[in-house]
Coordinates of C-alpha atoms in Angstrom, one line a residue:
Chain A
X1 CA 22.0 12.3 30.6
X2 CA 18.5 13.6 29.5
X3 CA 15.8 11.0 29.1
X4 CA 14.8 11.5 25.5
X5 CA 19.0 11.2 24.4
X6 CA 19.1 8.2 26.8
X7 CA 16.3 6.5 25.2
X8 CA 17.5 7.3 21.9
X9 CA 21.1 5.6 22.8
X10 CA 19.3 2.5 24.4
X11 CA 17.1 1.9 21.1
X12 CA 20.1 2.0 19.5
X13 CA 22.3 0.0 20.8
X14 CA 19.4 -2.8 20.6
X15 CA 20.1 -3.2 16.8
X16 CA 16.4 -3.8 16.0
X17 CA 14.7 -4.5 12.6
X18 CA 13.5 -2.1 10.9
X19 CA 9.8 -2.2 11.9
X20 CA 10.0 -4.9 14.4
X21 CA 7.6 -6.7 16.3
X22 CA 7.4 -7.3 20.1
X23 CA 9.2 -10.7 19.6
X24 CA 12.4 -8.8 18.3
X25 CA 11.9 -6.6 20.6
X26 CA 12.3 -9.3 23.7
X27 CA 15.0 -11.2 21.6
X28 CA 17.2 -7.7 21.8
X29 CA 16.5 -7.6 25.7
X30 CA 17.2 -11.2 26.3
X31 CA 20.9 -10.4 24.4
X32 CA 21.7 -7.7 26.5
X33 CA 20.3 -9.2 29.0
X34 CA 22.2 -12.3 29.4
X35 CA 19.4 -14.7 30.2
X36 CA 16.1 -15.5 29.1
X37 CA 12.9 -14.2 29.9
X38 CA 9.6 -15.7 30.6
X39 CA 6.0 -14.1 30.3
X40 CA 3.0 -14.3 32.5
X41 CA -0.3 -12.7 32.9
X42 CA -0.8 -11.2 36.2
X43 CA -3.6 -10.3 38.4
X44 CA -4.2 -7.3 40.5
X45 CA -4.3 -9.9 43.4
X46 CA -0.9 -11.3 42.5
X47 CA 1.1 -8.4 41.1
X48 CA -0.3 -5.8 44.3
X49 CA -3.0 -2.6 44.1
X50 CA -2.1 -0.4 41.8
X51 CA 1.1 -2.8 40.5
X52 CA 0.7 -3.3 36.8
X53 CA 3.6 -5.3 36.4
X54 CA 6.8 -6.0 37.6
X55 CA 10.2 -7.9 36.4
X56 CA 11.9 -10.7 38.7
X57 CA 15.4 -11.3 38.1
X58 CA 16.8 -14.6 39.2
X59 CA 20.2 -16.2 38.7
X60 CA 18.6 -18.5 35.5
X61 CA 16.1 -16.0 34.0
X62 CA 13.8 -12.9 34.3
X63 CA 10.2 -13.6 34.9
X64 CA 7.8 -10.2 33.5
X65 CA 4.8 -10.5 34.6
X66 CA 2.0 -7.8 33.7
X67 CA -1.8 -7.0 34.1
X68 CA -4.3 -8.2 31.5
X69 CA -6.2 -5.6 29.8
X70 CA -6.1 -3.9 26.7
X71 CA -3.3 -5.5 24.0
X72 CA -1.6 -2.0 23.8
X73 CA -1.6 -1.5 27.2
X74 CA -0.2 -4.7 28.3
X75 CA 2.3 -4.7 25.7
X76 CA 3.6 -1.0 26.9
X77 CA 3.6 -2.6 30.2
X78 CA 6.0 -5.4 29.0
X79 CA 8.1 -2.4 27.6
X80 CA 8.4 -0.8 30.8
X81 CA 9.7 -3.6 32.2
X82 CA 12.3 -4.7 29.5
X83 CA 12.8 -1.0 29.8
X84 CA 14.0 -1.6 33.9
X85 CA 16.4 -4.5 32.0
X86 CA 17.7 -2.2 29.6
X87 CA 18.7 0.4 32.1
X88 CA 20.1 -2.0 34.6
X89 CA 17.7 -1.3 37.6
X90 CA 18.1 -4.8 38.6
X91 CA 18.0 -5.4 42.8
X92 CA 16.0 -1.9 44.0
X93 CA 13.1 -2.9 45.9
X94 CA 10.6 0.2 45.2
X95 CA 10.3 0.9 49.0
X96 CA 6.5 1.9 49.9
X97 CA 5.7 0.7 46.7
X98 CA 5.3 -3.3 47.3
X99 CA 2.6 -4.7 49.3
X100 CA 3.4 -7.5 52.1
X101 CA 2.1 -10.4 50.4
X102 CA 4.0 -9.4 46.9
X103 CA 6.9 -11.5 46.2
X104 CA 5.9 -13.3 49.7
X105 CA 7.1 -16.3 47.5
X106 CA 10.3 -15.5 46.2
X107 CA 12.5 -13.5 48.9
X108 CA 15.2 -11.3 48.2
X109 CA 18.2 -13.2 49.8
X110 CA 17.9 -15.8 47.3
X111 CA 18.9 -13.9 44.7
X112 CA 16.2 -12.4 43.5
X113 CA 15.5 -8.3 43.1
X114 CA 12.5 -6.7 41.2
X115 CA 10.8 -3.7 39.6
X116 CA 7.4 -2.7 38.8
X117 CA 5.3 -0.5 37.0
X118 CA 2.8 1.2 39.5
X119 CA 0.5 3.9 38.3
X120 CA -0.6 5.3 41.9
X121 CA 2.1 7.2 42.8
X122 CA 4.9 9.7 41.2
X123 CA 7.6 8.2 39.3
X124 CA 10.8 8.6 40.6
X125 CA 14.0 8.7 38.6
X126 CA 14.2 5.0 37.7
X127 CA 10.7 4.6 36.9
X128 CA 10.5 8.1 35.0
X129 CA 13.5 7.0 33.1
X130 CA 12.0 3.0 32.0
X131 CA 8.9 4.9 31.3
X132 CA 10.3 6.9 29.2
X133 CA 12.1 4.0 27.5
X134 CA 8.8 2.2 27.2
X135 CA 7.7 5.0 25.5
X136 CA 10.4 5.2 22.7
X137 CA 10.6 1.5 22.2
X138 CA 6.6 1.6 21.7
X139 CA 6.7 4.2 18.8
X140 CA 9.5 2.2 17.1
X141 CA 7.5 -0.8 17.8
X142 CA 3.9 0.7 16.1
X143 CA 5.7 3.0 13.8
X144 CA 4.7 1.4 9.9
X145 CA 6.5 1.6 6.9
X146 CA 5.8 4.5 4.5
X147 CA 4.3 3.3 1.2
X148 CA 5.6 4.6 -1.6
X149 CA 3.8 6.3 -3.9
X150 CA 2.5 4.7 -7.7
X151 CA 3.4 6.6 -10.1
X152 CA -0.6 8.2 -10.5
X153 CA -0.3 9.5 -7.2
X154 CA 3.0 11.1 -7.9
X155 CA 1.4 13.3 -11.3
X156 CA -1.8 13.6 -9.2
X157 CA 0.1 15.3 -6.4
X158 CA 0.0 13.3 -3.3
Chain B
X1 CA -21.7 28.9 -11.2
X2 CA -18.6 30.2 -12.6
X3 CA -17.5 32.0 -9.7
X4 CA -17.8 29.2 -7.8
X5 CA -15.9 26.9 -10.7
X6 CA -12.9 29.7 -10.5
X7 CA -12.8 30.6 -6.6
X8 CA -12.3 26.5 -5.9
X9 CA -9.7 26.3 -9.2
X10 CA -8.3 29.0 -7.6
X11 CA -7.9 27.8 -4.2
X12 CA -6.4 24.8 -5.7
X13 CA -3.9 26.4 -8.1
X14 CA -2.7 28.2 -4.3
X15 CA -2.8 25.0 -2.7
X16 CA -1.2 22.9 -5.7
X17 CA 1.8 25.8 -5.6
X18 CA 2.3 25.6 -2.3
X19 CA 3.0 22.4 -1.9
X20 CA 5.1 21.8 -5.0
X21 CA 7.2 24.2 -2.7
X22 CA 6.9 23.3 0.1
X23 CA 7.0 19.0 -0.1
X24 CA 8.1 18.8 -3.8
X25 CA 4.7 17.6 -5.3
X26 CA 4.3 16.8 -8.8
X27 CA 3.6 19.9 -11.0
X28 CA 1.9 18.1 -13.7
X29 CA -1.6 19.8 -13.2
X30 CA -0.2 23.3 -11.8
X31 CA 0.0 24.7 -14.9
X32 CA -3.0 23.4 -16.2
X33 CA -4.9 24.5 -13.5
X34 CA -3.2 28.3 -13.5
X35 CA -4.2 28.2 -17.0
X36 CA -7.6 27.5 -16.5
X37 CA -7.9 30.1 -13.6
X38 CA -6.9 32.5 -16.0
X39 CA -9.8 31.3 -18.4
X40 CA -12.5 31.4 -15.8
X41 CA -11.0 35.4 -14.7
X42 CA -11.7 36.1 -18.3
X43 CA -15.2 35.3 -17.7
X44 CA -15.8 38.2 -15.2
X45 CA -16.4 36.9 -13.0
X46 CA -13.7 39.6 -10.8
X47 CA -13.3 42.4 -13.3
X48 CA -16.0 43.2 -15.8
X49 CA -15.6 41.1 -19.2
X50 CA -16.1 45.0 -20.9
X51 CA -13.5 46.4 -19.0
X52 CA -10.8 43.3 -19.9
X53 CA -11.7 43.2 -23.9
X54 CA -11.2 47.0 -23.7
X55 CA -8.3 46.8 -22.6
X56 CA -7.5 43.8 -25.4
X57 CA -8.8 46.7 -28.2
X58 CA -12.5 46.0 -27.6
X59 CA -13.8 44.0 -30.5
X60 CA -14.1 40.9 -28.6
X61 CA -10.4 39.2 -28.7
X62 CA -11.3 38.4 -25.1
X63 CA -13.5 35.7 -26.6
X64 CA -10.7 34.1 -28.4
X65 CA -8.0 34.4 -25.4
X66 CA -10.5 32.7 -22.9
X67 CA -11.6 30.1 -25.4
X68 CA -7.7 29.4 -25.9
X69 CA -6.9 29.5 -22.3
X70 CA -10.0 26.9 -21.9
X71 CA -8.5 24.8 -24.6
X72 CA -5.1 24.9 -23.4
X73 CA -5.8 23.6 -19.8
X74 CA -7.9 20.9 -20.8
X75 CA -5.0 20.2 -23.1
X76 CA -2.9 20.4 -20.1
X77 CA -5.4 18.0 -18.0
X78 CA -5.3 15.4 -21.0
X79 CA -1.5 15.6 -20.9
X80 CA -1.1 15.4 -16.8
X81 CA -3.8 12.4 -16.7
X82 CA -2.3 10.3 -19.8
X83 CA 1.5 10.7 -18.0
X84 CA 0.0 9.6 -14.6
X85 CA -1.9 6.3 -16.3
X86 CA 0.8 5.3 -18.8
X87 CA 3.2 2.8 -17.4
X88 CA 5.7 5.1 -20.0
X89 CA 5.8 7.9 -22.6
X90 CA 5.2 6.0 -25.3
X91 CA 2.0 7.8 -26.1
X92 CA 3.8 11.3 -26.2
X93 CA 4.8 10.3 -29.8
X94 CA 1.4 9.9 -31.0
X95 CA 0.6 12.8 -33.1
X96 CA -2.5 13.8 -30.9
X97 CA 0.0 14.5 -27.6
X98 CA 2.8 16.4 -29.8
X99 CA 3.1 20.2 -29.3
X100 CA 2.7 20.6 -33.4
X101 CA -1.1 19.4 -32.9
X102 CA -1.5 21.8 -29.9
X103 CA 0.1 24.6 -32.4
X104 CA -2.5 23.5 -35.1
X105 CA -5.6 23.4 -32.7
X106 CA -4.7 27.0 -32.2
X107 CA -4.4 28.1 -35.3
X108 CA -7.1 26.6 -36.6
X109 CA -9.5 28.6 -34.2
X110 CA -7.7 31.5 -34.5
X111 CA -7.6 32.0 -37.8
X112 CA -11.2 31.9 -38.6
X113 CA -11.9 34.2 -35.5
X114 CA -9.4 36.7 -37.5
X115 CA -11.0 36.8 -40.5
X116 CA -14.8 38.0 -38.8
X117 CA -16.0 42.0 -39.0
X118 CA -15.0 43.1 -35.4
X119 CA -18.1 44.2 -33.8
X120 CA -17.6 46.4 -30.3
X121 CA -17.6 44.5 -27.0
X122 CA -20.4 42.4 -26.2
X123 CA -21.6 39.8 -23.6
X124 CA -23.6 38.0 -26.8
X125 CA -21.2 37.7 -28.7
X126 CA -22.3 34.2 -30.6
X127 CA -25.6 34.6 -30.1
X128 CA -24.9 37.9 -32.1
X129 CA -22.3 37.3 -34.1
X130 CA -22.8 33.4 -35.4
X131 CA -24.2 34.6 -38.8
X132 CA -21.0 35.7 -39.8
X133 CA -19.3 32.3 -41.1
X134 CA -15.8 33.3 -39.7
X135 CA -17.6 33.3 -36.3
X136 CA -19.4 29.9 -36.8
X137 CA -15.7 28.5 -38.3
X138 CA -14.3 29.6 -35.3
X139 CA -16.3 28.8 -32.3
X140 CA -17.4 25.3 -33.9
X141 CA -13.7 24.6 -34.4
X142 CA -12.9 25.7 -30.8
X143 CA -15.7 23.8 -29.5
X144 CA -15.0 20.2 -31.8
X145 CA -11.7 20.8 -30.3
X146 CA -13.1 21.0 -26.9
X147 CA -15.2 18.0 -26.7
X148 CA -12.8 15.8 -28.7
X149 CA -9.8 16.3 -25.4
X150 CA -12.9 16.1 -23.5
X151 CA -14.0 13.0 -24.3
X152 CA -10.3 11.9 -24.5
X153 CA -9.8 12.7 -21.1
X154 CA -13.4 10.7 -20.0
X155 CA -12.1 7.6 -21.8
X156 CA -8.4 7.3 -19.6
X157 CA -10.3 8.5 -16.7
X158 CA -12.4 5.7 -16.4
X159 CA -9.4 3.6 -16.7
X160 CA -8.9 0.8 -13.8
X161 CA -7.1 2.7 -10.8
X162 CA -5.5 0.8 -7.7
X163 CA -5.1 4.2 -5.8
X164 CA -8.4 5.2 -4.5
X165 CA -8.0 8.8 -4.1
X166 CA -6.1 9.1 -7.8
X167 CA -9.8 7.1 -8.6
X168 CA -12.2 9.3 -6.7
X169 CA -10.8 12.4 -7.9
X170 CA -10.1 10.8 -11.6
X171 CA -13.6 9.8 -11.6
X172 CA -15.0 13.4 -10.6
X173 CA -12.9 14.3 -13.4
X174 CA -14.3 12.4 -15.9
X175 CA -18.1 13.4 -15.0
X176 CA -17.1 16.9 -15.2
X177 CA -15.7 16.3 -18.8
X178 CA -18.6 14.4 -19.6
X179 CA -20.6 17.4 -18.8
X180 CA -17.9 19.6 -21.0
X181 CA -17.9 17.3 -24.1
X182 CA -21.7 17.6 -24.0
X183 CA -22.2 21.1 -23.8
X184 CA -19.7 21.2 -26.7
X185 CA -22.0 19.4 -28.7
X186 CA -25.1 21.1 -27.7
X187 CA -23.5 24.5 -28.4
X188 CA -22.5 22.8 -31.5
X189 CA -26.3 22.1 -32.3
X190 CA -27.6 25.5 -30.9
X191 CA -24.6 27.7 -33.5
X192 CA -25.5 25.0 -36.4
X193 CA -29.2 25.9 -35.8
X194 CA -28.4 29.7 -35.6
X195 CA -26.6 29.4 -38.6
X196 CA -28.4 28.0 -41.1
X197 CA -31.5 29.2 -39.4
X198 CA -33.7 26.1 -38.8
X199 CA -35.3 25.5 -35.5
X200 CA -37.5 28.3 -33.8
X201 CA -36.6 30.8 -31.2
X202 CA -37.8 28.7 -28.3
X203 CA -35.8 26.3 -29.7
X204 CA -32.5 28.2 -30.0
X205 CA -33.2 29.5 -26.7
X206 CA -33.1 25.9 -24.7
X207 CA -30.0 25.3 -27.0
X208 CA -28.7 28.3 -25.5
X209 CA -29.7 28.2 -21.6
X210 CA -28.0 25.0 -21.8
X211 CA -24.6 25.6 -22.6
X212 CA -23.6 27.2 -19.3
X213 CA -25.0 25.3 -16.4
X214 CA -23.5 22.2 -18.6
X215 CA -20.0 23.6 -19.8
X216 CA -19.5 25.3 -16.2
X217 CA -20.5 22.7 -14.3
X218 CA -18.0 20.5 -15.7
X219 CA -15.7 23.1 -15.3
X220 CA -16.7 23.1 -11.5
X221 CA -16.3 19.6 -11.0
X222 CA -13.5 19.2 -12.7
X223 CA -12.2 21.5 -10.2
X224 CA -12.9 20.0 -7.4
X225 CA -12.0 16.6 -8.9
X226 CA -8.2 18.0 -9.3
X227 CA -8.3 19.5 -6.0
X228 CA -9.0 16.3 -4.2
X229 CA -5.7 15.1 -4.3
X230 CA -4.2 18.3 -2.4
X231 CA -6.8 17.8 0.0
X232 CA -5.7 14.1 0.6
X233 CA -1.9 15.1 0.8
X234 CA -2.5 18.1 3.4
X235 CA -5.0 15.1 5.0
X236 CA -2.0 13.1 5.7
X237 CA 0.6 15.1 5.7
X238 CA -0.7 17.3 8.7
X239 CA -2.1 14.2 10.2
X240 CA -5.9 16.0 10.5
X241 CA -7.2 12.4 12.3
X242 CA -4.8 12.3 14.7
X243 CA -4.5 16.2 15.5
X244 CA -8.2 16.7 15.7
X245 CA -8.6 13.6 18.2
X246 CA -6.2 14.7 20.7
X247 CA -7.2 18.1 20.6
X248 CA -10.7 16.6 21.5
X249 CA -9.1 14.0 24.0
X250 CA -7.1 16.7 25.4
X251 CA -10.2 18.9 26.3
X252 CA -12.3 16.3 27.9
X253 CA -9.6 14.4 29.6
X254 CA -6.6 16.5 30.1
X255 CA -7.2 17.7 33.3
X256 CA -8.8 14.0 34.7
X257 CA -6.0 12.2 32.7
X258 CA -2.9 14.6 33.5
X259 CA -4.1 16.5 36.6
X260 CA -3.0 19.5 34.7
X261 CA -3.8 23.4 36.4
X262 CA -6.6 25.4 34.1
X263 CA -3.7 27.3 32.5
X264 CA -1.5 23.6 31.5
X265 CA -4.6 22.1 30.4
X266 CA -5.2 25.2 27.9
X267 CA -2.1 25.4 26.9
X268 CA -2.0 21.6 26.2
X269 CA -4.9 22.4 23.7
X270 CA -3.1 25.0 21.9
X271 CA 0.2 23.0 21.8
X272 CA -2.3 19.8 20.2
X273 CA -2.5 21.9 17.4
X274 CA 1.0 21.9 16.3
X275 CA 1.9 18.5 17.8
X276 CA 5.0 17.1 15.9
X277 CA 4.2 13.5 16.8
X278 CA 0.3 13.3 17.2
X279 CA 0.0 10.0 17.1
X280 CA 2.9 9.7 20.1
X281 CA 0.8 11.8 21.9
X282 CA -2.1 9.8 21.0
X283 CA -0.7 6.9 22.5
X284 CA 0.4 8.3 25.4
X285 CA -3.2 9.0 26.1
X286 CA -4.5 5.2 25.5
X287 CA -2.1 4.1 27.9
X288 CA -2.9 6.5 30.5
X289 CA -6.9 5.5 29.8
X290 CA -5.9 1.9 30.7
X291 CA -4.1 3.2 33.7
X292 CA -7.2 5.0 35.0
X293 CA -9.0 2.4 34.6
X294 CA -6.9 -0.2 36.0
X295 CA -5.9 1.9 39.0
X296 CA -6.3 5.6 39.3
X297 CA -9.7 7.1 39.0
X298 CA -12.0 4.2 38.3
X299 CA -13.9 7.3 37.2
X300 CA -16.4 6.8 34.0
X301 CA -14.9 8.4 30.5
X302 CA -17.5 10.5 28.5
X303 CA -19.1 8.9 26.0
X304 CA -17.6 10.1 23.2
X305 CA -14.2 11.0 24.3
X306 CA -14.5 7.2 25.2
X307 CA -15.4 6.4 21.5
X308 CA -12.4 8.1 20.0
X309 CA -10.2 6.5 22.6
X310 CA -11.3 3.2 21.3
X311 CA -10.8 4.2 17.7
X312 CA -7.2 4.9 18.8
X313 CA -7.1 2.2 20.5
X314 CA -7.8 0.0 18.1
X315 CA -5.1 1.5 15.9
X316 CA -2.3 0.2 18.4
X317 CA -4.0 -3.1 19.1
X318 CA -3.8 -3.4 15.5
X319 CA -0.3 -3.7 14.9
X320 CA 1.0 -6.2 17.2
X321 CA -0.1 -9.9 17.3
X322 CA -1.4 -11.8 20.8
X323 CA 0.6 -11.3 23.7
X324 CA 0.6 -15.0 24.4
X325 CA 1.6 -15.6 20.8
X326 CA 4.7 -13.9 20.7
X327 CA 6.3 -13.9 24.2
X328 CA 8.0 -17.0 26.1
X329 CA 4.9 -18.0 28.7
X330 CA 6.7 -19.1 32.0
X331 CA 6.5 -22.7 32.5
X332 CA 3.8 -23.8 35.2
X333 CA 5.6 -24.8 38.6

């Protein structure tokens, strides 16, 4: 499917607000999701060079972790991972992409699989695809309601 | 002066049409300001006054059609700024906003301008002509008319306005009727004193040098006053802001931000222009700064490219609350 329909469909199926904030946004993910989902601010040091953030899944709950920087920035980064949840790319390793001592912690056979955002290198077709999703779920998420126009600025013309 | 006063009514009659066709504006003021285009051509100011009264018989009528074109659009300005600060149309039943006064107003300068000995074409023709009591009927009429809408308009112009750009261009209307009202009454003065003869030539002559860069410069602002709400519609409506910064952020950073090829990179600044979603595109690059930042380039932004990027910045930071405050923080282990 092309990416701009299948972001469309995704968005849509998430029954959001109209105008909704990041907290909707997460409640929608944690529904289709299944399970809930914890936050934490990351460092380059723990999430890997180059890593911006990444999503763990395990059997209870998904942990998103993402860098700290600017507020827009980290929140597009949490939409690229809700994106990977939204678009079921749970359990594929990004091979090449992970550094030894990432996720030395946690360990895939017990359960636990995980996606990130890295900026270093070309996005492949998962990646392309959450970015893409990030990027639609960030203008619904800073798109603002229209005001409507008084009745002066109606005669006046605007 | 004048040509200035009809070139800008002009624009903005074109403007005003255009987008009562194209995005359904309000066509309260298009006809006023048609009208008054019309006035100000009368003037001369593109074909010779000489060569348009000929054509109307060439004893002057062109006087009268340009002082009722005058008096209609400020009419028309009266009648487009009561309906926009009225909470209703209650005050269209007042006798002042009926058509039967408009009807009157014209009569009652057209009839005294009908009863005058025609002289031929002339470009003084009250200076010449207001010894004739017809003449001094008429264009005192036409001007007591004049400042009395003028002065009505002032008074709801000054009105308390929530909308600042209905404001700003309500209150640039309002100094340019001031500006009409009182050349009304100084060319009231300067006839009266040609009339009856008192006052001495210098005198008349101050009374007279007065009248145009007052009348006409109300004229001219009142122009630009009801052309600043087409400017603030195009403003939004075409997104200027957000086009003109990623045209600029496009040109310094495309090829650092994007790696695009000389060719992409200019083609990417003619497609800015006509960007559907600017402000998509806007994001796009205030995500990709971060990401340079964080992990690509490290390289140092210019200056001001890095100023606009925070001003867009800033926009998106804007809308959403702390990170911390909205999202689930994991539990510490």
């Amino acid at each position: 499917m092309e990416q701009a329909a299948l972001t469309a469909d995704v968005i849509e199926t998430l029954n959001l607000p109209a105008y909704p904030d990041l907290g909707d946004v997460v409640n929608a993910v944690e529904e289709k999701y299944g399970k809930r989902l914890v936050f934490e601010e990351g460092t380059a040091a723990s999430l890997g060079e180059g890593v911006t953030g990444h999503w763990i899944d395990t059997p209870s709950h998904g942990i998103v972790s993402y860098l700290r920087g600017a507020k827009a920035w980290s929140v597009h980064i949490v939409l690229h991972e809700l994106s990977h949840i939204l678009l079921g790319h749970k359990g594929k390793p990004l091979d090449g992409l992970i550094a030894g001592s990432f996720f030395s912690g946690i360990g895939k056979r017990n359960g636990v699989s995980w996606m990130c955002r890295a900026v270093d290198v070309p996005l492949d077709e998962a990646e392309a695809a959450a970015e893409n999703l990030a990027f639609g779920l960030a203008r619904v998420l800073h798109a603002t309601p229209v005001k409507k126009a008084t009745k002066a600025e109606r005669v006046f013309g605007l | 002066m004048i040509a200035a006063a009809f070139w800008i009514l002009a624009i903005v009659f074109v403007f005003r049409l255009y987008f009562v066709a194209r995005w359904g504006s309000s066509t309260a003021f298009v006809g006023a300001i048609g009208i008054g285009v019309l006035g100000l051509f009368f003037t001369g100011v593109v074909v010779p006054e000489e060569a348009i009264d000929g054509a109307l018989g060439g004893i002057n009528f062109l006087h009268l059609v340009r002082n009722m074109c005058v008096t209609c659009a400020v009419w028309l300005v009266r009648e487009g700024i009561f309906a926009a600060y009225s909470p209703d149309e209650s005050y269209r039943s007042r006798f002042s906003h009926r058509p039967v006064a408009a009807g009157l107003g014209a009569l009652a300068i057209t009839i005294p301008f009908l009863f005058q000995e025609f002289v031929p074409t002339t470009l003084s023709y009250v200076p010449e002509n207001v010894q004739q009591l017809p003449v001094f009927v008429y264009a005192s009429v036409y001007m007591g008319i004049l400042a009395l809408l003028a002065v009505s308009v002032l008074r709801i112009c000054l009105r308390p306005q929530e909308s600042l750009p209905v404001r700003v261009s309500s209150r640039v209307v309002a100094f340019g009727m001031a500006l009409v009202a009182l050349a009304s009454v100084e060319e009231l003065a300067y006839m009266t004193a040609m009339h009856i003869d008192v006052g001495g030539s210098s005198l008349h002559q101050v009374l007279y040098a007065l009248f145009s860069p007052l009348f006409y410069g109300g004229v001219l602002l009142t122009s630009l006053g009801l052309g600043i709400p087409p400017l603030v519609k195009a403003w939004r409506r075409l997104q200027l802001w957000d086009r003109a910064a990623l045209i600029f952020l496009t040109a310094t950073l495309g090829r650092a931000y994007w790696g695009l090829s000389r060719a992409a990179w200019l083609a990417a600044i003619v497609t800015s222009f006509y960007a559907k979603h600017p402000s998509a595109r806007l994001y796009e690059y205030v995500i990709r700064s971060s990401d340079h930042k964080v992990a690509l380039s490290g390289r140092s932004t210019p200056i001001l490219a890095g100023r606009v990027l925070d001003a867009v910045q800033a926009r998106f930071d804007g809308g959403v609350g702390s990170l911390e405050s909205v999202l689930p923080v994991k539990a510490p282990q």
